[in-house]
Amino acid sequence: MFSTKLEYIRENNVSQTMEHILRRMLIDMPDKPLEYIHELTKSPVPPQFIIAGPPGSGKEAQCQALIKRYKLVLISSGELLRKEVSAGTDFGKLAEPYMKNGELVPNKLVMAVIRSRLEQDDVKEHGFLLEGFPRSIEQAELLEAEGITPHAVIILDVSDDEVIKRIEHRRTDPATGTVYHLLFNPPPDDDAALWDRLVQRAEDFRPAVEMKLKTYHDIIKQLKTYYGPLVEIVDGEQNIKNIRKAVLAVAERRRLK
Ligand code: AMP
């Protein structure tokens, strides 16, 4: 079955399992470590994943597949920050100017928002899928300082040419906000008025997409450096069913059992 012990360790996430136990012990520092481990290992460990992919990679669909399978809580840094802004919280007020200027919100501020979400009961019970965070080695270190190491970092791999092709064909209906794709999801043929209304959003113009891709590659380079063997690359150019299969297979293999 396993030709070497090393292979056994790798295939069964033994290092991550041991690390999980050690981390929990160091948080709780129990008087009777062995009894503590015995209690701890009676209940399942909820999965903890990070997902990343370039714009147009279909990341949202894969997030939904993982949520459905494991009841994970999706924690999207952009989404959380937007909520803070619209609720007018202190965090929101501090973050808003950066977001308006298209700049990154300071690390400690994003971390504070993520931390308060990670502390909630649903996350503790079901685990999480982090999206949009971390975006740098510094942010990964902040997460680590909270005692959090993901079980896997899933990266959807789509070439720049493919991303540009996908996004350049996007058209938006300004009346409803619906986004169509001229090749994959065109508006109905017979709705001439809708076709006349369609516009290409500024963020979907090629130079804007190329800039996003540059930033994205920088983020991925840092995540690969930091998370090394935890990184799982999934081919994001296969048909959507196969991407889903591959993502779910990675999650199943990597979660701690
Ligand atoms: P997104 O929806 O992921 O594009 O995020 C929207 C905005 O939220 C970004 O332009 C940043 O201003 C802010 N933001 C989201 N995630 C992060 C992060 N990890 N670090 C810093 N700023 C972030």
mmCIF file of C-alpha atoms and ligand atoms in Angstrom:
data_model
loop_
_atom_site.group_PDB
_atom_site.id
_atom_site.type_symbol
_atom_site.label_atom_id
_atom_site.label_comp_id
_atom_site.label_asym_id
_atom_site.label_seq_id
_atom_site.Cartn_x
_atom_site.Cartn_y
_atom_site.Cartn_z
ATOM 1 C CA MET A 1 0.000 0.000 0.000
ATOM 2 C CA PHE A 2 2.528 2.619 1.142
ATOM 3 C CA SER A 3 5.986 1.829 -0.120
ATOM 4 C CA THR A 4 7.764 3.924 2.496
ATOM 5 C CA LYS A 5 7.025 5.336 5.922
ATOM 6 C CA LEU A 6 7.570 8.792 4.514
ATOM 7 C CA GLU A 7 4.878 8.126 1.963
ATOM 8 C CA TYR A 8 2.534 6.950 4.711
ATOM 9 C CA ILE A 9 3.176 10.147 6.668
ATOM 10 C CA ARG A 10 2.526 12.299 3.608
ATOM 11 C CA GLU A 11 -0.562 10.458 2.391
ATOM 12 C CA ASN A 12 -2.203 10.537 5.818
ATOM 13 C CA ASN A 13 -1.387 14.111 6.802
ATOM 14 C CA VAL A 14 0.396 12.778 9.871
ATOM 15 C CA SER A 15 2.543 15.903 10.358
ATOM 16 C CA GLN A 16 -0.479 18.197 10.182
ATOM 17 C CA THR A 17 -2.390 15.968 12.594
ATOM 18 C CA MET A 18 0.469 16.045 15.117
ATOM 19 C CA GLU A 19 0.830 19.774 14.655
ATOM 20 C CA HIS A 20 -2.884 20.228 15.303
ATOM 21 C CA ILE A 21 -2.642 18.342 18.597
ATOM 22 C CA LEU A 22 0.456 20.230 19.665
ATOM 23 C CA ARG A 23 -1.048 23.607 18.809
ATOM 24 C CA ARG A 24 -4.188 22.882 20.796
ATOM 25 C CA MET A 25 -2.126 21.707 23.749
ATOM 26 C CA LEU A 26 -0.029 24.835 23.713
ATOM 27 C CA ILE A 27 -3.160 26.970 23.705
ATOM 28 C CA ASP A 28 -4.798 25.101 26.608
ATOM 29 C CA MET A 29 -1.662 23.849 28.421
ATOM 30 C CA PRO A 30 -3.563 21.032 30.199
ATOM 31 C CA ASP A 31 -2.389 19.517 33.493
ATOM 32 C CA LYS A 32 -2.766 16.006 32.126
ATOM 33 C CA PRO A 33 -1.546 16.064 28.521
ATOM 34 C CA LEU A 34 -2.308 12.458 27.707
ATOM 35 C CA GLU A 35 -5.866 12.638 28.997
ATOM 36 C CA TYR A 36 -6.247 15.906 27.116
ATOM 37 C CA ILE A 37 -5.122 14.297 23.829
ATOM 38 C CA HIS A 38 -7.497 11.440 24.435
ATOM 39 C CA GLU A 39 -10.436 13.843 24.814
ATOM 40 C CA LEU A 40 -9.298 16.055 21.939
ATOM 41 C CA THR A 41 -9.072 13.264 19.416
ATOM 42 C CA LYS A 42 -12.573 12.000 20.166
ATOM 43 C CA SER A 43 -14.167 14.757 18.108
ATOM 44 C CA PRO A 44 -13.473 15.399 14.408
ATOM 45 C CA VAL A 45 -11.265 18.323 13.345
ATOM 46 C CA PRO A 46 -13.212 20.710 11.130
ATOM 47 C CA PRO A 47 -11.539 21.339 7.750
ATOM 48 C CA GLN A 48 -9.581 24.560 7.220
ATOM 49 C CA PHE A 49 -8.794 25.573 3.666
ATOM 50 C CA ILE A 50 -7.530 28.581 1.793
ATOM 51 C CA ILE A 51 -8.574 29.008 -1.838
ATOM 52 C CA ALA A 52 -7.115 31.308 -4.473
ATOM 53 C CA GLY A 53 -7.522 31.763 -8.189
ATOM 54 C CA PRO A 54 -7.140 34.541 -10.748
ATOM 55 C CA PRO A 55 -10.135 36.638 -11.782
ATOM 56 C CA GLY A 56 -12.387 34.624 -14.054
ATOM 57 C CA SER A 57 -11.123 31.294 -12.687
ATOM 58 C CA GLY A 58 -14.564 30.189 -11.516
ATOM 59 C CA LYS A 59 -13.426 30.293 -7.902
ATOM 60 C CA GLU A 60 -16.935 31.146 -6.651
ATOM 61 C CA ALA A 61 -18.376 27.912 -8.069
ATOM 62 C CA GLN A 62 -15.635 25.882 -6.399
ATOM 63 C CA CYS A 63 -16.192 27.670 -3.089
ATOM 64 C CA GLN A 64 -19.862 26.725 -3.299
ATOM 65 C CA ALA A 65 -18.966 23.085 -4.003
ATOM 66 C CA LEU A 66 -16.716 22.934 -0.925
ATOM 67 C CA ILE A 67 -19.291 24.663 1.258
ATOM 68 C CA LYS A 68 -21.955 22.253 0.138
ATOM 69 C CA ARG A 69 -19.795 19.198 0.752
ATOM 70 C CA TYR A 70 -18.373 20.129 4.159
ATOM 71 C CA LYS A 71 -20.738 22.878 5.412
ATOM 72 C CA LEU A 72 -17.651 25.075 5.662
ATOM 73 C CA VAL A 73 -18.020 28.742 6.468
ATOM 74 C CA LEU A 74 -16.800 30.932 3.624
ATOM 75 C CA ILE A 75 -14.674 33.757 4.960
ATOM 76 C CA SER A 76 -13.990 36.249 2.197
ATOM 77 C CA SER A 77 -11.868 39.188 3.329
ATOM 78 C CA GLY A 78 -13.300 41.527 0.662
ATOM 79 C CA GLU A 79 -16.856 40.556 1.576
ATOM 80 C CA LEU A 80 -16.236 40.968 5.328
ATOM 81 C CA LEU A 81 -14.650 44.375 4.815
ATOM 82 C CA ARG A 82 -17.508 45.545 2.584
ATOM 83 C CA LYS A 83 -19.971 44.483 5.299
ATOM 84 C CA GLU A 84 -18.037 46.450 7.929
ATOM 85 C CA VAL A 85 -18.091 49.515 5.673
ATOM 86 C CA SER A 86 -21.800 49.316 4.962
ATOM 87 C CA ALA A 87 -22.591 48.738 8.658
ATOM 88 C CA GLY A 88 -20.515 51.821 9.487
ATOM 89 C CA THR A 89 -18.469 50.024 12.172
ATOM 90 C CA ASP A 90 -15.145 51.370 13.469
ATOM 91 C CA PHE A 91 -13.309 48.784 11.361
ATOM 92 C CA GLY A 92 -15.390 49.821 8.362
ATOM 93 C CA LYS A 93 -14.626 53.503 8.832
ATOM 94 C CA LEU A 94 -10.910 52.780 9.000
ATOM 95 C CA ALA A 95 -10.955 50.451 5.981
ATOM 96 C CA GLU A 96 -13.189 52.494 3.685
ATOM 97 C CA PRO A 97 -10.641 55.043 2.381
ATOM 98 C CA TYR A 98 -8.221 52.290 1.356
ATOM 99 C CA MET A 99 -10.928 50.298 -0.373
ATOM 100 C CA LYS A 100 -12.221 53.363 -2.208
ATOM 101 C CA ASN A 101 -8.731 53.986 -3.575
ATOM 102 C CA GLY A 102 -8.313 50.357 -4.604
ATOM 103 C CA GLU A 103 -5.483 49.971 -2.068
ATOM 104 C CA LEU A 104 -4.858 47.124 0.335
ATOM 105 C CA VAL A 105 -6.263 47.656 3.802
ATOM 106 C CA PRO A 106 -3.490 47.581 6.470
ATOM 107 C CA ASN A 107 -2.635 44.042 7.585
ATOM 108 C CA LYS A 108 -3.590 44.455 11.217
ATOM 109 C CA LEU A 109 -6.988 45.832 10.306
ATOM 110 C CA VAL A 110 -7.867 42.975 7.906
ATOM 111 C CA MET A 111 -6.536 40.488 10.433
ATOM 112 C CA ALA A 112 -8.768 41.959 13.150
ATOM 113 C CA VAL A 113 -11.832 41.541 10.925
ATOM 114 C CA ILE A 114 -10.864 37.981 9.969
ATOM 115 C CA ARG A 115 -10.059 37.106 13.578
ATOM 116 C CA SER A 116 -13.463 38.152 14.845
ATOM 117 C CA ARG A 117 -15.067 35.935 12.185
ATOM 118 C CA LEU A 118 -12.813 32.971 12.942
ATOM 119 C CA GLU A 119 -13.810 33.162 16.599
ATOM 120 C CA GLN A 120 -17.490 32.532 15.905
ATOM 121 C CA ASP A 121 -19.101 29.209 16.786
ATOM 122 C CA ASP A 122 -20.122 28.168 13.262
ATOM 123 C CA VAL A 123 -16.477 28.334 12.163
ATOM 124 C CA LYS A 124 -15.339 26.355 15.185
ATOM 125 C CA GLU A 125 -17.938 23.706 14.472
ATOM 126 C CA HIS A 126 -17.749 23.390 10.679
ATOM 127 C CA GLY A 127 -14.361 24.814 9.695
ATOM 128 C CA PHE A 128 -13.652 27.504 7.136
ATOM 129 C CA LEU A 129 -12.731 28.324 3.595
ATOM 130 C CA LEU A 130 -10.668 31.506 3.467
ATOM 131 C CA GLU A 131 -10.778 33.555 0.288
ATOM 132 C CA GLY A 132 -8.878 36.780 -0.387
ATOM 133 C CA PHE A 133 -6.698 36.339 2.693
ATOM 134 C CA PRO A 134 -3.771 35.987 3.207
ATOM 135 C CA ARG A 135 -2.406 38.015 0.297
ATOM 136 C CA SER A 136 1.212 38.173 1.430
ATOM 137 C CA ILE A 137 3.771 36.428 3.594
ATOM 138 C CA GLU A 138 3.177 39.036 6.303
ATOM 139 C CA GLN A 139 -0.545 38.258 6.342
ATOM 140 C CA ALA A 140 0.181 34.504 6.400
ATOM 141 C CA GLU A 141 2.434 35.108 9.406
ATOM 142 C CA LEU A 142 -0.331 37.018 11.178
ATOM 143 C CA LEU A 143 -2.676 34.084 10.581
ATOM 144 C CA GLU A 144 -0.048 31.702 11.890
ATOM 145 C CA ALA A 145 0.316 33.866 14.996
ATOM 146 C CA GLU A 146 -3.393 33.223 15.637
ATOM 147 C CA GLY A 147 -2.542 29.517 15.727
ATOM 148 C CA ILE A 148 -4.018 28.838 12.292
ATOM 149 C CA THR A 149 -2.378 26.700 9.648
ATOM 150 C CA PRO A 150 -4.623 25.626 6.781
ATOM 151 C CA HIS A 151 -4.919 21.951 5.902
ATOM 152 C CA ALA A 152 -4.452 22.884 2.258
ATOM 153 C CA VAL A 153 -4.067 25.955 0.061
ATOM 154 C CA ILE A 154 -6.030 25.253 -3.095
ATOM 155 C CA ILE A 155 -4.950 27.273 -6.121
ATOM 156 C CA LEU A 156 -6.986 27.221 -9.328
ATOM 157 C CA ASP A 157 -4.529 27.375 -12.170
ATOM 158 C CA VAL A 158 -5.693 29.271 -15.251
ATOM 159 C CA SER A 159 -3.245 30.760 -17.752
ATOM 160 C CA ASP A 160 -3.158 34.519 -18.281
ATOM 161 C CA ASP A 161 -4.256 34.109 -21.914
ATOM 162 C CA GLU A 162 -7.297 32.132 -20.835
ATOM 163 C CA VAL A 163 -8.176 34.668 -18.105
ATOM 164 C CA ILE A 164 -7.965 37.510 -20.618
ATOM 165 C CA LYS A 165 -10.084 35.564 -23.113
ATOM 166 C CA ARG A 166 -12.725 34.843 -20.477
ATOM 167 C CA ILE A 167 -12.914 38.373 -19.118
ATOM 168 C CA GLU A 168 -12.686 40.242 -22.427
ATOM 169 C CA HIS A 169 -15.876 38.539 -23.521
ATOM 170 C CA ARG A 170 -17.803 39.666 -20.466
ATOM 171 C CA ARG A 171 -20.663 42.076 -21.088
ATOM 172 C CA THR A 172 -22.887 43.642 -18.464
ATOM 173 C CA ASP A 173 -26.503 44.734 -18.676
ATOM 174 C CA PRO A 174 -26.486 48.154 -16.941
ATOM 175 C CA ALA A 175 -30.242 47.905 -16.339
ATOM 176 C CA THR A 176 -30.082 44.743 -14.212
ATOM 177 C CA GLY A 177 -26.390 44.330 -13.445
ATOM 178 C CA THR A 178 -26.472 40.839 -14.980
ATOM 179 C CA VAL A 179 -23.100 39.762 -16.332
ATOM 180 C CA TYR A 180 -23.108 37.731 -19.566
ATOM 181 C CA HIS A 181 -20.308 36.047 -21.447
ATOM 182 C CA LEU A 182 -20.405 36.321 -25.219
ATOM 183 C CA LEU A 183 -19.003 32.787 -25.685
ATOM 184 C CA PHE A 184 -20.134 30.804 -22.637
ATOM 185 C CA ASN A 185 -23.311 32.532 -21.464
ATOM 186 C CA PRO A 186 -24.660 34.917 -24.133
ATOM 187 C CA PRO A 187 -27.952 36.832 -23.706
ATOM 188 C CA PRO A 188 -30.974 35.403 -25.569
ATOM 189 C CA ASP A 189 -30.658 35.858 -29.373
ATOM 190 C CA ASP A 190 -34.087 37.418 -29.725
ATOM 191 C CA ASP A 191 -33.667 40.188 -27.114
ATOM 192 C CA ALA A 192 -32.342 42.940 -29.398
ATOM 193 C CA ALA A 193 -32.901 45.671 -26.780
ATOM 194 C CA LEU A 194 -30.770 43.796 -24.270
ATOM 195 C CA TRP A 195 -27.987 43.283 -26.830
ATOM 196 C CA ASP A 196 -28.034 47.049 -27.539
ATOM 197 C CA ARG A 197 -27.748 47.863 -23.845
ATOM 198 C CA LEU A 198 -24.762 45.620 -23.124
ATOM 199 C CA VAL A 199 -21.572 47.358 -22.029
ATOM 200 C CA GLN A 200 -18.072 46.233 -21.182
ATOM 201 C CA ARG A 201 -17.207 47.384 -17.647
ATOM 202 C CA ALA A 202 -13.994 49.364 -17.230
ATOM 203 C CA GLU A 203 -12.678 46.676 -14.868
ATOM 204 C CA ASP A 204 -13.052 44.120 -17.674
ATOM 205 C CA PHE A 205 -10.864 46.090 -20.138
ATOM 206 C CA ARG A 206 -7.657 44.309 -20.997
ATOM 207 C CA PRO A 207 -5.178 46.712 -19.266
ATOM 208 C CA ALA A 208 -7.196 46.509 -16.036
ATOM 209 C CA VAL A 209 -7.219 42.700 -16.221
ATOM 210 C CA GLU A 210 -3.487 42.605 -16.937
ATOM 211 C CA MET A 211 -2.831 44.721 -13.879
ATOM 212 C CA LYS A 212 -4.967 42.453 -11.682
ATOM 213 C CA LEU A 213 -3.078 39.439 -13.024
ATOM 214 C CA LYS A 214 0.254 41.004 -12.132
ATOM 215 C CA THR A 215 -0.896 41.542 -8.541
ATOM 216 C CA TYR A 216 -2.369 38.046 -8.450
ATOM 217 C CA HIS A 217 0.908 36.419 -9.538
ATOM 218 C CA ASP A 218 2.750 38.291 -6.833
ATOM 219 C CA ILE A 219 0.271 37.042 -4.196
ATOM 220 C CA ILE A 220 0.505 33.437 -5.425
ATOM 221 C CA LYS A 221 4.294 33.530 -5.386
ATOM 222 C CA GLN A 222 4.196 34.555 -1.732
ATOM 223 C CA LEU A 223 1.584 31.951 -0.783
ATOM 224 C CA LYS A 224 3.625 29.213 -2.500
ATOM 225 C CA THR A 225 6.768 30.330 -0.674
ATOM 226 C CA TYR A 226 5.049 30.400 2.690
ATOM 227 C CA TYR A 227 2.809 27.354 2.501
ATOM 228 C CA GLY A 228 5.094 25.105 0.355
ATOM 229 C CA PRO A 229 3.915 21.506 0.705
ATOM 230 C CA LEU A 230 0.393 22.546 1.709
ATOM 231 C CA VAL A 231 -0.200 24.046 -1.735
ATOM 232 C CA GLU A 232 -2.428 22.070 -4.108
ATOM 233 C CA ILE A 233 -2.646 23.261 -7.685
ATOM 234 C CA VAL A 234 -5.851 22.349 -9.512
ATOM 235 C CA ASP A 235 -6.104 22.709 -13.292
ATOM 236 C CA GLY A 236 -8.770 25.401 -13.725
ATOM 237 C CA GLU A 237 -9.020 25.009 -17.490
ATOM 238 C CA GLN A 238 -10.756 21.626 -17.501
ATOM 239 C CA ASN A 239 -14.518 21.463 -17.806
ATOM 240 C CA ILE A 240 -16.253 22.731 -14.676
ATOM 241 C CA LYS A 241 -17.376 19.287 -13.483
ATOM 242 C CA ASN A 242 -13.810 17.998 -13.530
ATOM 243 C CA ILE A 243 -12.523 21.070 -11.706
ATOM 244 C CA ARG A 244 -15.124 20.431 -9.030
ATOM 245 C CA LYS A 245 -14.129 16.768 -8.803
ATOM 246 C CA ALA A 246 -10.462 17.668 -8.476
ATOM 247 C CA VAL A 247 -11.095 20.345 -5.824
ATOM 248 C CA LEU A 248 -13.259 18.013 -3.741
ATOM 249 C CA ALA A 249 -10.683 15.223 -4.067
ATOM 250 C CA VAL A 250 -7.945 17.530 -2.763
ATOM 251 C CA ALA A 251 -10.113 18.607 0.162
ATOM 252 C CA GLU A 252 -10.951 15.011 1.052
ATOM 253 C CA ARG A 253 -7.327 13.932 0.878
ATOM 254 C CA ARG A 254 -6.070 16.888 2.906
ATOM 255 C CA ARG A 255 -8.622 17.215 5.681
ATOM 256 C CA LEU A 256 -7.538 15.714 8.980
ATOM 257 C CA LYS A 257 -9.247 12.384 9.706
HETATM 258 P P1 AMP B 1 -11.804 41.812 -2.987
HETATM 259 O O1 AMP B 1 -13.289 41.680 -2.972
HETATM 260 O O2 AMP B 1 -11.095 40.567 -2.546
HETATM 261 O O3 AMP B 1 -11.294 42.334 -4.304
HETATM 262 O O4 AMP B 1 -11.434 42.924 -1.898
HETATM 263 C C1 AMP B 1 -11.944 44.224 -1.979
HETATM 264 C C2 AMP B 1 -11.023 45.184 -1.262
HETATM 265 O O5 AMP B 1 -10.926 44.824 0.117
HETATM 266 C C3 AMP B 1 -9.586 45.183 -1.760
HETATM 267 O O6 AMP B 1 -9.413 46.037 -2.859
HETATM 268 C C4 AMP B 1 -8.828 45.682 -0.538
HETATM 269 O O7 AMP B 1 -8.973 47.084 -0.386
HETATM 270 C C5 AMP B 1 -9.592 45.019 0.599
HETATM 271 N N1 AMP B 1 -9.018 43.697 0.914
HETATM 272 C C6 AMP B 1 -9.596 42.475 0.744
HETATM 273 N N2 AMP B 1 -8.789 41.497 1.169
HETATM 274 C C7 AMP B 1 -7.667 42.099 1.622
HETATM 275 C C8 AMP B 1 -6.445 41.606 2.166
HETATM 276 N N3 AMP B 1 -6.216 40.309 2.346
HETATM 277 N N4 AMP B 1 -5.520 42.531 2.523
HETATM 278 C C9 AMP B 1 -5.726 43.839 2.373
HETATM 279 N N5 AMP B 1 -6.838 44.360 1.843
HETATM 280 C C10 AMP B 1 -7.818 43.503 1.466
#
